[in-house]
């Protein structure tokens, strides 16, 4: 069955960076789109961007340009998101999700990883 | 595209409920619905406005096009306690509604 397993919770200092991982199984990763999303209680869920695992092509929400960088490793069927120059505004739960082709809904989600930004 | 949902509902098991989602501009039928229980990731219920995701009970249904969409649960069961989000993928960036928290009396 389809599984998306995200790395564990992160505690990072302001100004630092973090790389989150999302290891997948149960589907053909190399022809899949993978998205990352941010959830902060109250303001709801934000889509950060997607990456096409086949060629590494990306599409970002303009709000997260310069903040997030999406990459993949096809050999391990793993998606990554690098977040740079973290501030308190970046503290959130981050999800990876498989993105269904052109219709773009998220049919499978990772369990989420909490990122805390604190000195 | 701003998606507006009513913030909360409190209903009794066995009732029929509708959760609305209004878009600030047309999203055609590229509207999807998710259920999120506390401490868990969201799960897909309805895609492309009216298509039931595999494995989701037929008590859930979706309708709408353009700017007005509805998620219906009939009948509501105790296990449906959760927050429900609509999401559009017609306009860039893809956006979510603020969520409707469903509580069972």
JSON list of C-alpha atoms in Angstrom, two decimals:
[
{"chain": "A", "resi": 1, "resn": "UNK", "atom": "CA", "xyz": [0.00, 0.00, 0.00]},
{"chain": "A", "resi": 2, "resn": "UNK", "atom": "CA", "xyz": [0.99, 3.63, -0.43]},
{"chain": "A", "resi": 3, "resn": "UNK", "atom": "CA", "xyz": [3.09, 5.04, 2.39]},
{"chain": "A", "resi": 4, "resn": "UNK", "atom": "CA", "xyz": [4.67, 8.44, 2.95]},
{"chain": "A", "resi": 5, "resn": "UNK", "atom": "CA", "xyz": [6.94, 8.46, 5.99]},
{"chain": "A", "resi": 6, "resn": "UNK", "atom": "CA", "xyz": [8.27, 11.80, 7.14]},
{"chain": "A", "resi": 7, "resn": "UNK", "atom": "CA", "xyz": [11.30, 12.49, 9.28]},
{"chain": "A", "resi": 8, "resn": "UNK", "atom": "CA", "xyz": [10.99, 13.37, 12.96]},
{"chain": "A", "resi": 9, "resn": "UNK", "atom": "CA", "xyz": [10.27, 16.64, 14.71]},
{"chain": "A", "resi": 10, "resn": "UNK", "atom": "CA", "xyz": [12.84, 19.41, 14.40]},
{"chain": "A", "resi": 11, "resn": "UNK", "atom": "CA", "xyz": [13.93, 22.10, 16.83]},
{"chain": "A", "resi": 12, "resn": "UNK", "atom": "CA", "xyz": [15.97, 24.73, 15.04]},
{"chain": "A", "resi": 13, "resn": "UNK", "atom": "CA", "xyz": [17.44, 28.07, 15.99]},
{"chain": "A", "resi": 14, "resn": "UNK", "atom": "CA", "xyz": [16.31, 31.29, 14.35]},
{"chain": "A", "resi": 15, "resn": "UNK", "atom": "CA", "xyz": [18.32, 31.95, 11.21]},
{"chain": "A", "resi": 16, "resn": "UNK", "atom": "CA", "xyz": [19.20, 28.30, 10.75]},
{"chain": "A", "resi": 17, "resn": "UNK", "atom": "CA", "xyz": [18.00, 25.95, 8.01]},
{"chain": "A", "resi": 18, "resn": "UNK", "atom": "CA", "xyz": [16.41, 22.51, 8.03]},
{"chain": "A", "resi": 19, "resn": "UNK", "atom": "CA", "xyz": [15.89, 19.73, 5.52]},
{"chain": "A", "resi": 20, "resn": "UNK", "atom": "CA", "xyz": [12.77, 17.60, 5.84]},
{"chain": "A", "resi": 21, "resn": "UNK", "atom": "CA", "xyz": [12.39, 14.22, 4.20]},
{"chain": "A", "resi": 22, "resn": "UNK", "atom": "CA", "xyz": [9.46, 12.16, 2.95]},
{"chain": "A", "resi": 23, "resn": "UNK", "atom": "CA", "xyz": [10.23, 8.54, 2.10]},
{"chain": "A", "resi": 24, "resn": "UNK", "atom": "CA", "xyz": [7.63, 6.93, -0.12]},
{"chain": "A", "resi": 25, "resn": "UNK", "atom": "CA", "xyz": [6.65, 3.40, -1.10]},
{"chain": "A", "resi": 26, "resn": "UNK", "atom": "CA", "xyz": [3.81, 1.57, -2.77]},
{"chain": "A", "resi": 27, "resn": "UNK", "atom": "CA", "xyz": [3.63, 3.61, -5.97]},
{"chain": "A", "resi": 28, "resn": "UNK", "atom": "CA", "xyz": [5.78, 4.66, -8.92]},
{"chain": "A", "resi": 29, "resn": "UNK", "atom": "CA", "xyz": [7.65, 7.59, -7.43]},
{"chain": "A", "resi": 30, "resn": "UNK", "atom": "CA", "xyz": [9.55, 8.47, -10.59]},
{"chain": "A", "resi": 31, "resn": "UNK", "atom": "CA", "xyz": [6.37, 9.51, -12.44]},
{"chain": "A", "resi": 32, "resn": "UNK", "atom": "CA", "xyz": [4.72, 11.26, -9.51]},
{"chain": "A", "resi": 33, "resn": "UNK", "atom": "CA", "xyz": [4.22, 14.82, -8.38]},
{"chain": "A", "resi": 34, "resn": "UNK", "atom": "CA", "xyz": [4.96, 15.49, -4.72]},
{"chain": "A", "resi": 35, "resn": "UNK", "atom": "CA", "xyz": [3.76, 18.54, -2.85]},
{"chain": "A", "resi": 36, "resn": "UNK", "atom": "CA", "xyz": [4.64, 20.08, 0.47]},
{"chain": "A", "resi": 37, "resn": "UNK", "atom": "CA", "xyz": [2.19, 21.91, 2.68]},
{"chain": "A", "resi": 38, "resn": "UNK", "atom": "CA", "xyz": [2.34, 24.02, 5.82]},
{"chain": "A", "resi": 39, "resn": "UNK", "atom": "CA", "xyz": [-0.22, 24.00, 8.61]},
{"chain": "A", "resi": 40, "resn": "UNK", "atom": "CA", "xyz": [-0.40, 26.50, 11.41]},
{"chain": "A", "resi": 41, "resn": "UNK", "atom": "CA", "xyz": [-3.46, 26.35, 13.70]},
{"chain": "A", "resi": 42, "resn": "UNK", "atom": "CA", "xyz": [-5.99, 29.01, 12.82]},
{"chain": "A", "resi": 43, "resn": "UNK", "atom": "CA", "xyz": [-4.65, 30.18, 9.45]},
{"chain": "A", "resi": 44, "resn": "UNK", "atom": "CA", "xyz": [-5.33, 26.74, 7.99]},
{"chain": "A", "resi": 45, "resn": "UNK", "atom": "CA", "xyz": [-3.24, 24.94, 5.38]},
{"chain": "A", "resi": 46, "resn": "UNK", "atom": "CA", "xyz": [-0.96, 26.48, 2.77]},
{"chain": "A", "resi": 47, "resn": "UNK", "atom": "CA", "xyz": [0.42, 24.80, -0.32]},
{"chain": "A", "resi": 48, "resn": "UNK", "atom": "CA", "xyz": [4.16, 25.44, -0.63]},
{"chain": "A", "resi": 49, "resn": "UNK", "atom": "CA", "xyz": [4.87, 23.87, -4.00]},
{"chain": "A", "resi": 50, "resn": "UNK", "atom": "CA", "xyz": [5.22, 20.69, -6.00]},
{"chain": "A", "resi": 51, "resn": "UNK", "atom": "CA", "xyz": [8.05, 18.81, -7.62]},
{"chain": "A", "resi": 52, "resn": "UNK", "atom": "CA", "xyz": [7.80, 16.31, -10.45]},
{"chain": "A", "resi": 53, "resn": "UNK", "atom": "CA", "xyz": [10.02, 13.39, -9.53]},
{"chain": "A", "resi": 54, "resn": "UNK", "atom": "CA", "xyz": [10.59, 12.46, -13.17]},
{"chain": "A", "resi": 55, "resn": "UNK", "atom": "CA", "xyz": [12.68, 15.47, -14.05]},
{"chain": "A", "resi": 56, "resn": "UNK", "atom": "CA", "xyz": [12.87, 17.56, -10.88]},
{"chain": "A", "resi": 57, "resn": "UNK", "atom": "CA", "xyz": [10.65, 20.26, -12.34]},
{"chain": "A", "resi": 58, "resn": "UNK", "atom": "CA", "xyz": [9.09, 22.48, -9.68]},
{"chain": "A", "resi": 59, "resn": "UNK", "atom": "CA", "xyz": [6.27, 24.94, -9.17]},
{"chain": "A", "resi": 60, "resn": "UNK", "atom": "CA", "xyz": [6.25, 27.09, -6.04]},
{"chain": "A", "resi": 61, "resn": "UNK", "atom": "CA", "xyz": [3.65, 29.19, -4.34]},
{"chain": "A", "resi": 62, "resn": "UNK", "atom": "CA", "xyz": [5.16, 32.64, -4.81]},
{"chain": "A", "resi": 63, "resn": "UNK", "atom": "CA", "xyz": [4.88, 33.21, -1.06]},
{"chain": "A", "resi": 64, "resn": "UNK", "atom": "CA", "xyz": [7.46, 30.49, -0.44]},
{"chain": "A", "resi": 65, "resn": "UNK", "atom": "CA", "xyz": [9.92, 31.34, -3.21]},
{"chain": "A", "resi": 66, "resn": "UNK", "atom": "CA", "xyz": [13.31, 31.77, -1.58]},
{"chain": "A", "resi": 67, "resn": "UNK", "atom": "CA", "xyz": [12.14, 30.09, 1.60]},
{"chain": "A", "resi": 68, "resn": "UNK", "atom": "CA", "xyz": [11.59, 26.51, 0.42]},
{"chain": "A", "resi": 69, "resn": "UNK", "atom": "CA", "xyz": [13.55, 24.36, -2.01]},
{"chain": "A", "resi": 70, "resn": "UNK", "atom": "CA", "xyz": [12.13, 21.03, -3.16]},
{"chain": "A", "resi": 71, "resn": "UNK", "atom": "CA", "xyz": [14.26, 18.14, -4.35]},
{"chain": "A", "resi": 72, "resn": "UNK", "atom": "CA", "xyz": [13.90, 14.40, -4.85]},
{"chain": "A", "resi": 73, "resn": "UNK", "atom": "CA", "xyz": [16.11, 11.32, -4.80]},
{"chain": "A", "resi": 74, "resn": "UNK", "atom": "CA", "xyz": [14.60, 8.83, -7.24]},
{"chain": "A", "resi": 75, "resn": "UNK", "atom": "CA", "xyz": [16.94, 6.06, -6.13]},
{"chain": "A", "resi": 76, "resn": "UNK", "atom": "CA", "xyz": [15.36, 6.04, -2.66]},
{"chain": "A", "resi": 77, "resn": "UNK", "atom": "CA", "xyz": [11.89, 7.33, -3.66]},
{"chain": "A", "resi": 78, "resn": "UNK", "atom": "CA", "xyz": [12.32, 10.22, -1.24]},
{"chain": "A", "resi": 79, "resn": "UNK", "atom": "CA", "xyz": [11.21, 13.82, -1.48]},
{"chain": "A", "resi": 80, "resn": "UNK", "atom": "CA", "xyz": [12.94, 16.61, 0.40]},
{"chain": "A", "resi": 81, "resn": "UNK", "atom": "CA", "xyz": [12.15, 20.16, 1.39]},
{"chain": "A", "resi": 82, "resn": "UNK", "atom": "CA", "xyz": [14.86, 22.56, 2.48]},
{"chain": "A", "resi": 83, "resn": "UNK", "atom": "CA", "xyz": [13.73, 25.56, 4.51]},
{"chain": "A", "resi": 84, "resn": "UNK", "atom": "CA", "xyz": [16.18, 28.40, 4.90]},
{"chain": "A", "resi": 85, "resn": "UNK", "atom": "CA", "xyz": [16.68, 31.33, 7.30]},
{"chain": "A", "resi": 86, "resn": "UNK", "atom": "CA", "xyz": [14.01, 30.14, 9.68]},
{"chain": "A", "resi": 87, "resn": "UNK", "atom": "CA", "xyz": [12.01, 32.57, 11.81]},
{"chain": "A", "resi": 88, "resn": "UNK", "atom": "CA", "xyz": [9.13, 32.15, 14.22]},
{"chain": "A", "resi": 89, "resn": "UNK", "atom": "CA", "xyz": [6.81, 32.50, 11.22]},
{"chain": "A", "resi": 90, "resn": "UNK", "atom": "CA", "xyz": [8.12, 29.17, 9.91]},
{"chain": "A", "resi": 91, "resn": "UNK", "atom": "CA", "xyz": [7.12, 27.22, 13.02]},
{"chain": "A", "resi": 92, "resn": "UNK", "atom": "CA", "xyz": [4.42, 24.84, 11.82]},
{"chain": "A", "resi": 93, "resn": "UNK", "atom": "CA", "xyz": [3.56, 21.29, 10.92]},
{"chain": "A", "resi": 94, "resn": "UNK", "atom": "CA", "xyz": [4.76, 20.41, 7.44]},
{"chain": "A", "resi": 95, "resn": "UNK", "atom": "CA", "xyz": [3.21, 17.68, 5.34]},
{"chain": "A", "resi": 96, "resn": "UNK", "atom": "CA", "xyz": [4.30, 15.99, 2.16]},
{"chain": "A", "resi": 97, "resn": "UNK", "atom": "CA", "xyz": [1.57, 14.69, -0.12]},
{"chain": "A", "resi": 98, "resn": "UNK", "atom": "CA", "xyz": [1.33, 12.83, -3.38]},
{"chain": "A", "resi": 99, "resn": "UNK", "atom": "CA", "xyz": [-0.26, 15.10, -5.93]},
{"chain": "A", "resi": 100, "resn": "UNK", "atom": "CA", "xyz": [-2.55, 13.52, -8.49]},
{"chain": "A", "resi": 101, "resn": "UNK", "atom": "CA", "xyz": [-1.40, 14.70, -11.88]},
{"chain": "A", "resi": 102, "resn": "UNK", "atom": "CA", "xyz": [-3.02, 17.65, -13.55]},
{"chain": "A", "resi": 103, "resn": "UNK", "atom": "CA", "xyz": [-6.07, 17.66, -11.32]},
{"chain": "A", "resi": 104, "resn": "UNK", "atom": "CA", "xyz": [-3.73, 18.37, -8.48]},
{"chain": "A", "resi": 105, "resn": "UNK", "atom": "CA", "xyz": [-5.50, 17.01, -5.45]},
{"chain": "A", "resi": 106, "resn": "UNK", "atom": "CA", "xyz": [-3.57, 15.33, -2.66]},
{"chain": "A", "resi": 107, "resn": "UNK", "atom": "CA", "xyz": [-4.52, 11.67, -2.49]},
{"chain": "A", "resi": 108, "resn": "UNK", "atom": "CA", "xyz": [-1.94, 10.48, 0.04]},
{"chain": "A", "resi": 109, "resn": "UNK", "atom": "CA", "xyz": [-0.33, 12.43, 2.86]},
{"chain": "A", "resi": 110, "resn": "UNK", "atom": "CA", "xyz": [2.62, 11.95, 5.15]},
{"chain": "A", "resi": 111, "resn": "UNK", "atom": "CA", "xyz": [2.03, 12.01, 8.88]},
{"chain": "A", "resi": 112, "resn": "UNK", "atom": "CA", "xyz": [3.45, 15.50, 9.21]},
{"chain": "A", "resi": 113, "resn": "UNK", "atom": "CA", "xyz": [6.50, 16.87, 10.98]},
{"chain": "A", "resi": 114, "resn": "UNK", "atom": "CA", "xyz": [6.50, 19.66, 13.52]},
{"chain": "A", "resi": 115, "resn": "UNK", "atom": "CA", "xyz": [9.18, 22.31, 13.11]},
{"chain": "A", "resi": 116, "resn": "UNK", "atom": "CA", "xyz": [9.82, 24.49, 16.15]},
{"chain": "A", "resi": 117, "resn": "UNK", "atom": "CA", "xyz": [11.95, 27.61, 15.83]},
{"chain": "A", "resi": 118, "resn": "UNK", "atom": "CA", "xyz": [13.51, 28.67, 19.10]},
{"chain": "A", "resi": 119, "resn": "UNK", "atom": "CA", "xyz": [16.84, 29.79, 20.49]},
{"chain": "B", "resi": 1, "resn": "UNK", "atom": "CA", "xyz": [-8.36, 32.59, -4.59]},
{"chain": "B", "resi": 2, "resn": "UNK", "atom": "CA", "xyz": [-9.93, 32.94, -1.17]},
{"chain": "B", "resi": 3, "resn": "UNK", "atom": "CA", "xyz": [-12.11, 30.05, -0.05]},
{"chain": "B", "resi": 4, "resn": "UNK", "atom": "CA", "xyz": [-14.63, 30.84, 2.67]},
{"chain": "B", "resi": 5, "resn": "UNK", "atom": "CA", "xyz": [-16.12, 28.16, 4.90]},
{"chain": "B", "resi": 6, "resn": "UNK", "atom": "CA", "xyz": [-18.42, 28.46, 7.90]},
{"chain": "B", "resi": 7, "resn": "UNK", "atom": "CA", "xyz": [-16.22, 27.92, 10.97]},
{"chain": "B", "resi": 8, "resn": "UNK", "atom": "CA", "xyz": [-18.16, 25.32, 12.94]},
{"chain": "B", "resi": 9, "resn": "UNK", "atom": "CA", "xyz": [-21.18, 23.05, 13.13]},
{"chain": "B", "resi": 10, "resn": "UNK", "atom": "CA", "xyz": [-22.69, 21.05, 15.99]},
{"chain": "B", "resi": 11, "resn": "UNK", "atom": "CA", "xyz": [-25.07, 18.29, 14.97]},
{"chain": "B", "resi": 12, "resn": "UNK", "atom": "CA", "xyz": [-26.59, 15.08, 16.27]},
{"chain": "B", "resi": 13, "resn": "UNK", "atom": "CA", "xyz": [-25.77, 11.64, 14.86]},
{"chain": "B", "resi": 14, "resn": "UNK", "atom": "CA", "xyz": [-28.14, 10.61, 12.10]},
{"chain": "B", "resi": 15, "resn": "UNK", "atom": "CA", "xyz": [-28.66, 14.13, 10.76]},
{"chain": "B", "resi": 16, "resn": "UNK", "atom": "CA", "xyz": [-27.97, 15.28, 7.23]},
{"chain": "B", "resi": 17, "resn": "UNK", "atom": "CA", "xyz": [-25.51, 18.16, 7.08]},
{"chain": "B", "resi": 18, "resn": "UNK", "atom": "CA", "xyz": [-24.03, 20.38, 4.42]},
{"chain": "B", "resi": 19, "resn": "UNK", "atom": "CA", "xyz": [-20.75, 22.25, 4.64]},
{"chain": "B", "resi": 20, "resn": "UNK", "atom": "CA", "xyz": [-20.34, 25.12, 2.22]},
{"chain": "B", "resi": 21, "resn": "UNK", "atom": "CA", "xyz": [-17.27, 26.54, 0.52]},
{"chain": "B", "resi": 22, "resn": "UNK", "atom": "CA", "xyz": [-17.45, 29.76, -1.48]},
{"chain": "B", "resi": 23, "resn": "UNK", "atom": "CA", "xyz": [-14.61, 30.82, -3.77]},
{"chain": "B", "resi": 24, "resn": "UNK", "atom": "CA", "xyz": [-13.73, 34.45, -4.44]},
{"chain": "B", "resi": 25, "resn": "UNK", "atom": "CA", "xyz": [-13.45, 33.63, -8.17]},
{"chain": "B", "resi": 26, "resn": "UNK", "atom": "CA", "xyz": [-14.37, 30.71, -10.35]},
{"chain": "B", "resi": 27, "resn": "UNK", "atom": "CA", "xyz": [-12.46, 27.47, -9.81]},
{"chain": "B", "resi": 28, "resn": "UNK", "atom": "CA", "xyz": [-14.44, 25.48, -12.41]},
{"chain": "B", "resi": 29, "resn": "UNK", "atom": "CA", "xyz": [-14.81, 22.03, -10.81]},
{"chain": "B", "resi": 30, "resn": "UNK", "atom": "CA", "xyz": [-11.27, 21.82, -9.45]},
{"chain": "B", "resi": 31, "resn": "UNK", "atom": "CA", "xyz": [-12.47, 21.74, -5.86]},
{"chain": "B", "resi": 32, "resn": "UNK", "atom": "CA", "xyz": [-11.54, 19.00, -3.42]},
{"chain": "B", "resi": 33, "resn": "UNK", "atom": "CA", "xyz": [-12.52, 18.15, 0.15]},
{"chain": "B", "resi": 34, "resn": "UNK", "atom": "CA", "xyz": [-10.45, 16.74, 3.00]},
{"chain": "B", "resi": 35, "resn": "UNK", "atom": "CA", "xyz": [-11.18, 15.48, 6.50]},
{"chain": "B", "resi": 36, "resn": "UNK", "atom": "CA", "xyz": [-8.68, 16.06, 9.29]},
{"chain": "B", "resi": 37, "resn": "UNK", "atom": "CA", "xyz": [-8.99, 14.54, 12.75]},
{"chain": "B", "resi": 38, "resn": "UNK", "atom": "CA", "xyz": [-6.98, 16.00, 15.66]},
{"chain": "B", "resi": 39, "resn": "UNK", "atom": "CA", "xyz": [-3.31, 15.10, 15.52]},
{"chain": "B", "resi": 40, "resn": "UNK", "atom": "CA", "xyz": [-3.62, 13.42, 12.13]},
{"chain": "B", "resi": 41, "resn": "UNK", "atom": "CA", "xyz": [-2.92, 14.30, 8.54]},
{"chain": "B", "resi": 42, "resn": "UNK", "atom": "CA", "xyz": [-5.78, 15.31, 6.26]},
{"chain": "B", "resi": 43, "resn": "UNK", "atom": "CA", "xyz": [-7.39, 12.59, 4.14]},
{"chain": "B", "resi": 44, "resn": "UNK", "atom": "CA", "xyz": [-9.04, 13.05, 0.76]},
{"chain": "B", "resi": 45, "resn": "UNK", "atom": "CA", "xyz": [-12.82, 12.65, 0.68]},
{"chain": "B", "resi": 46, "resn": "UNK", "atom": "CA", "xyz": [-14.01, 14.20, -2.58]},
{"chain": "B", "resi": 47, "resn": "UNK", "atom": "CA", "xyz": [-12.06, 15.26, -5.67]},
{"chain": "B", "resi": 48, "resn": "UNK", "atom": "CA", "xyz": [-13.09, 17.32, -8.66]},
{"chain": "B", "resi": 49, "resn": "UNK", "atom": "CA", "xyz": [-16.13, 18.63, -6.80]},
{"chain": "B", "resi": 50, "resn": "UNK", "atom": "CA", "xyz": [-18.21, 15.47, -6.82]},
{"chain": "B", "resi": 51, "resn": "UNK", "atom": "CA", "xyz": [-16.07, 12.33, -7.10]},
{"chain": "B", "resi": 52, "resn": "UNK", "atom": "CA", "xyz": [-15.89, 10.08, -4.05]},
{"chain": "B", "resi": 53, "resn": "UNK", "atom": "CA", "xyz": [-12.38, 8.93, -3.22]},
{"chain": "B", "resi": 54, "resn": "UNK", "atom": "CA", "xyz": [-11.95, 5.16, -3.07]},
{"chain": "B", "resi": 55, "resn": "UNK", "atom": "CA", "xyz": [-12.65, 3.77, 0.39]},
{"chain": "B", "resi": 56, "resn": "UNK", "atom": "CA", "xyz": [-14.62, 6.80, 1.57]},
{"chain": "B", "resi": 57, "resn": "UNK", "atom": "CA", "xyz": [-18.15, 5.94, 2.78]},
{"chain": "B", "resi": 58, "resn": "UNK", "atom": "CA", "xyz": [-20.99, 6.79, 0.42]},
{"chain": "B", "resi": 59, "resn": "UNK", "atom": "CA", "xyz": [-22.43, 8.97, 3.20]},
{"chain": "B", "resi": 60, "resn": "UNK", "atom": "CA", "xyz": [-20.12, 11.65, 1.88]},
{"chain": "B", "resi": 61, "resn": "UNK", "atom": "CA", "xyz": [-20.93, 13.51, -1.33]},
{"chain": "B", "resi": 62, "resn": "UNK", "atom": "CA", "xyz": [-19.91, 16.73, -3.02]},
{"chain": "B", "resi": 63, "resn": "UNK", "atom": "CA", "xyz": [-21.49, 19.13, -5.47]},
{"chain": "B", "resi": 64, "resn": "UNK", "atom": "CA", "xyz": [-21.00, 22.49, -7.07]},
{"chain": "B", "resi": 65, "resn": "UNK", "atom": "CA", "xyz": [-19.09, 24.35, -9.76]},
{"chain": "B", "resi": 66, "resn": "UNK", "atom": "CA", "xyz": [-17.76, 27.82, -10.34]},
{"chain": "B", "resi": 67, "resn": "UNK", "atom": "CA", "xyz": [-17.75, 29.55, -6.97]},
{"chain": "B", "resi": 68, "resn": "UNK", "atom": "CA", "xyz": [-20.17, 27.61, -4.77]},
{"chain": "B", "resi": 69, "resn": "UNK", "atom": "CA", "xyz": [-19.53, 24.12, -3.47]},
{"chain": "B", "resi": 70, "resn": "UNK", "atom": "CA", "xyz": [-21.06, 21.83, -0.89]},
{"chain": "B", "resi": 71, "resn": "UNK", "atom": "CA", "xyz": [-19.93, 18.79, 1.05]},
{"chain": "B", "resi": 72, "resn": "UNK", "atom": "CA", "xyz": [-22.84, 16.70, 2.33]},
{"chain": "B", "resi": 73, "resn": "UNK", "atom": "CA", "xyz": [-22.73, 14.02, 5.01]},
{"chain": "B", "resi": 74, "resn": "UNK", "atom": "CA", "xyz": [-25.89, 11.92, 5.27]},
{"chain": "B", "resi": 75, "resn": "UNK", "atom": "CA", "xyz": [-26.25, 10.52, 7.81]},
{"chain": "B", "resi": 76, "resn": "UNK", "atom": "CA", "xyz": [-23.63, 11.94, 10.17]},
{"chain": "B", "resi": 77, "resn": "UNK", "atom": "CA", "xyz": [-21.93, 9.43, 12.45]},
{"chain": "B", "resi": 78, "resn": "UNK", "atom": "CA", "xyz": [-19.95, 9.98, 15.65]},
{"chain": "B", "resi": 79, "resn": "UNK", "atom": "CA", "xyz": [-16.70, 9.12, 13.84]},
{"chain": "B", "resi": 80, "resn": "UNK", "atom": "CA", "xyz": [-17.21, 12.14, 11.54]},
{"chain": "B", "resi": 81, "resn": "UNK", "atom": "CA", "xyz": [-16.04, 14.52, 14.28]},
{"chain": "B", "resi": 82, "resn": "UNK", "atom": "CA", "xyz": [-13.26, 16.38, 12.48]},
{"chain": "B", "resi": 83, "resn": "UNK", "atom": "CA", "xyz": [-12.36, 19.54, 10.62]},
{"chain": "B", "resi": 84, "resn": "UNK", "atom": "CA", "xyz": [-13.27, 19.63, 6.94]},
{"chain": "B", "resi": 85, "resn": "UNK", "atom": "CA", "xyz": [-11.30, 21.66, 4.40]},
{"chain": "B", "resi": 86, "resn": "UNK", "atom": "CA", "xyz": [-12.04, 22.60, 0.84]},
{"chain": "B", "resi": 87, "resn": "UNK", "atom": "CA", "xyz": [-9.15, 23.19, -1.57]},
{"chain": "B", "resi": 88, "resn": "UNK", "atom": "CA", "xyz": [-9.01, 24.59, -5.10]},
{"chain": "B", "resi": 89, "resn": "UNK", "atom": "CA", "xyz": [-6.45, 23.79, -7.77]},
{"chain": "B", "resi": 90, "resn": "UNK", "atom": "CA", "xyz": [-7.82, 25.87, -10.67]},
{"chain": "B", "resi": 91, "resn": "UNK", "atom": "CA", "xyz": [-6.02, 29.10, -9.83]},
{"chain": "B", "resi": 92, "resn": "UNK", "atom": "CA", "xyz": [-2.39, 29.54, -8.81]},
{"chain": "B", "resi": 93, "resn": "UNK", "atom": "CA", "xyz": [-1.51, 29.36, -5.97]},
{"chain": "B", "resi": 94, "resn": "UNK", "atom": "CA", "xyz": [-3.63, 26.45, -4.84]},
{"chain": "B", "resi": 95, "resn": "UNK", "atom": "CA", "xyz": [-5.50, 27.45, -1.72]},
{"chain": "B", "resi": 96, "resn": "UNK", "atom": "CA", "xyz": [-7.48, 25.96, 1.15]},
{"chain": "B", "resi": 97, "resn": "UNK", "atom": "CA", "xyz": [-10.49, 27.17, 3.04]},
{"chain": "B", "resi": 98, "resn": "UNK", "atom": "CA", "xyz": [-10.18, 27.94, 6.72]},
{"chain": "B", "resi": 99, "resn": "UNK", "atom": "CA", "xyz": [-11.86, 24.69, 7.69]},
{"chain": "B", "resi": 100, "resn": "UNK", "atom": "CA", "xyz": [-15.23, 23.79, 9.21]},
{"chain": "B", "resi": 101, "resn": "UNK", "atom": "CA", "xyz": [-15.05, 22.06, 12.58]},
{"chain": "B", "resi": 102, "resn": "UNK", "atom": "CA", "xyz": [-17.79, 19.47, 12.95]},
{"chain": "B", "resi": 103, "resn": "UNK", "atom": "CA", "xyz": [-18.80, 18.47, 16.45]},
{"chain": "B", "resi": 104, "resn": "UNK", "atom": "CA", "xyz": [-21.30, 15.81, 17.39]},
{"chain": "B", "resi": 105, "resn": "UNK", "atom": "CA", "xyz": [-23.81, 16.55, 20.16]}
]
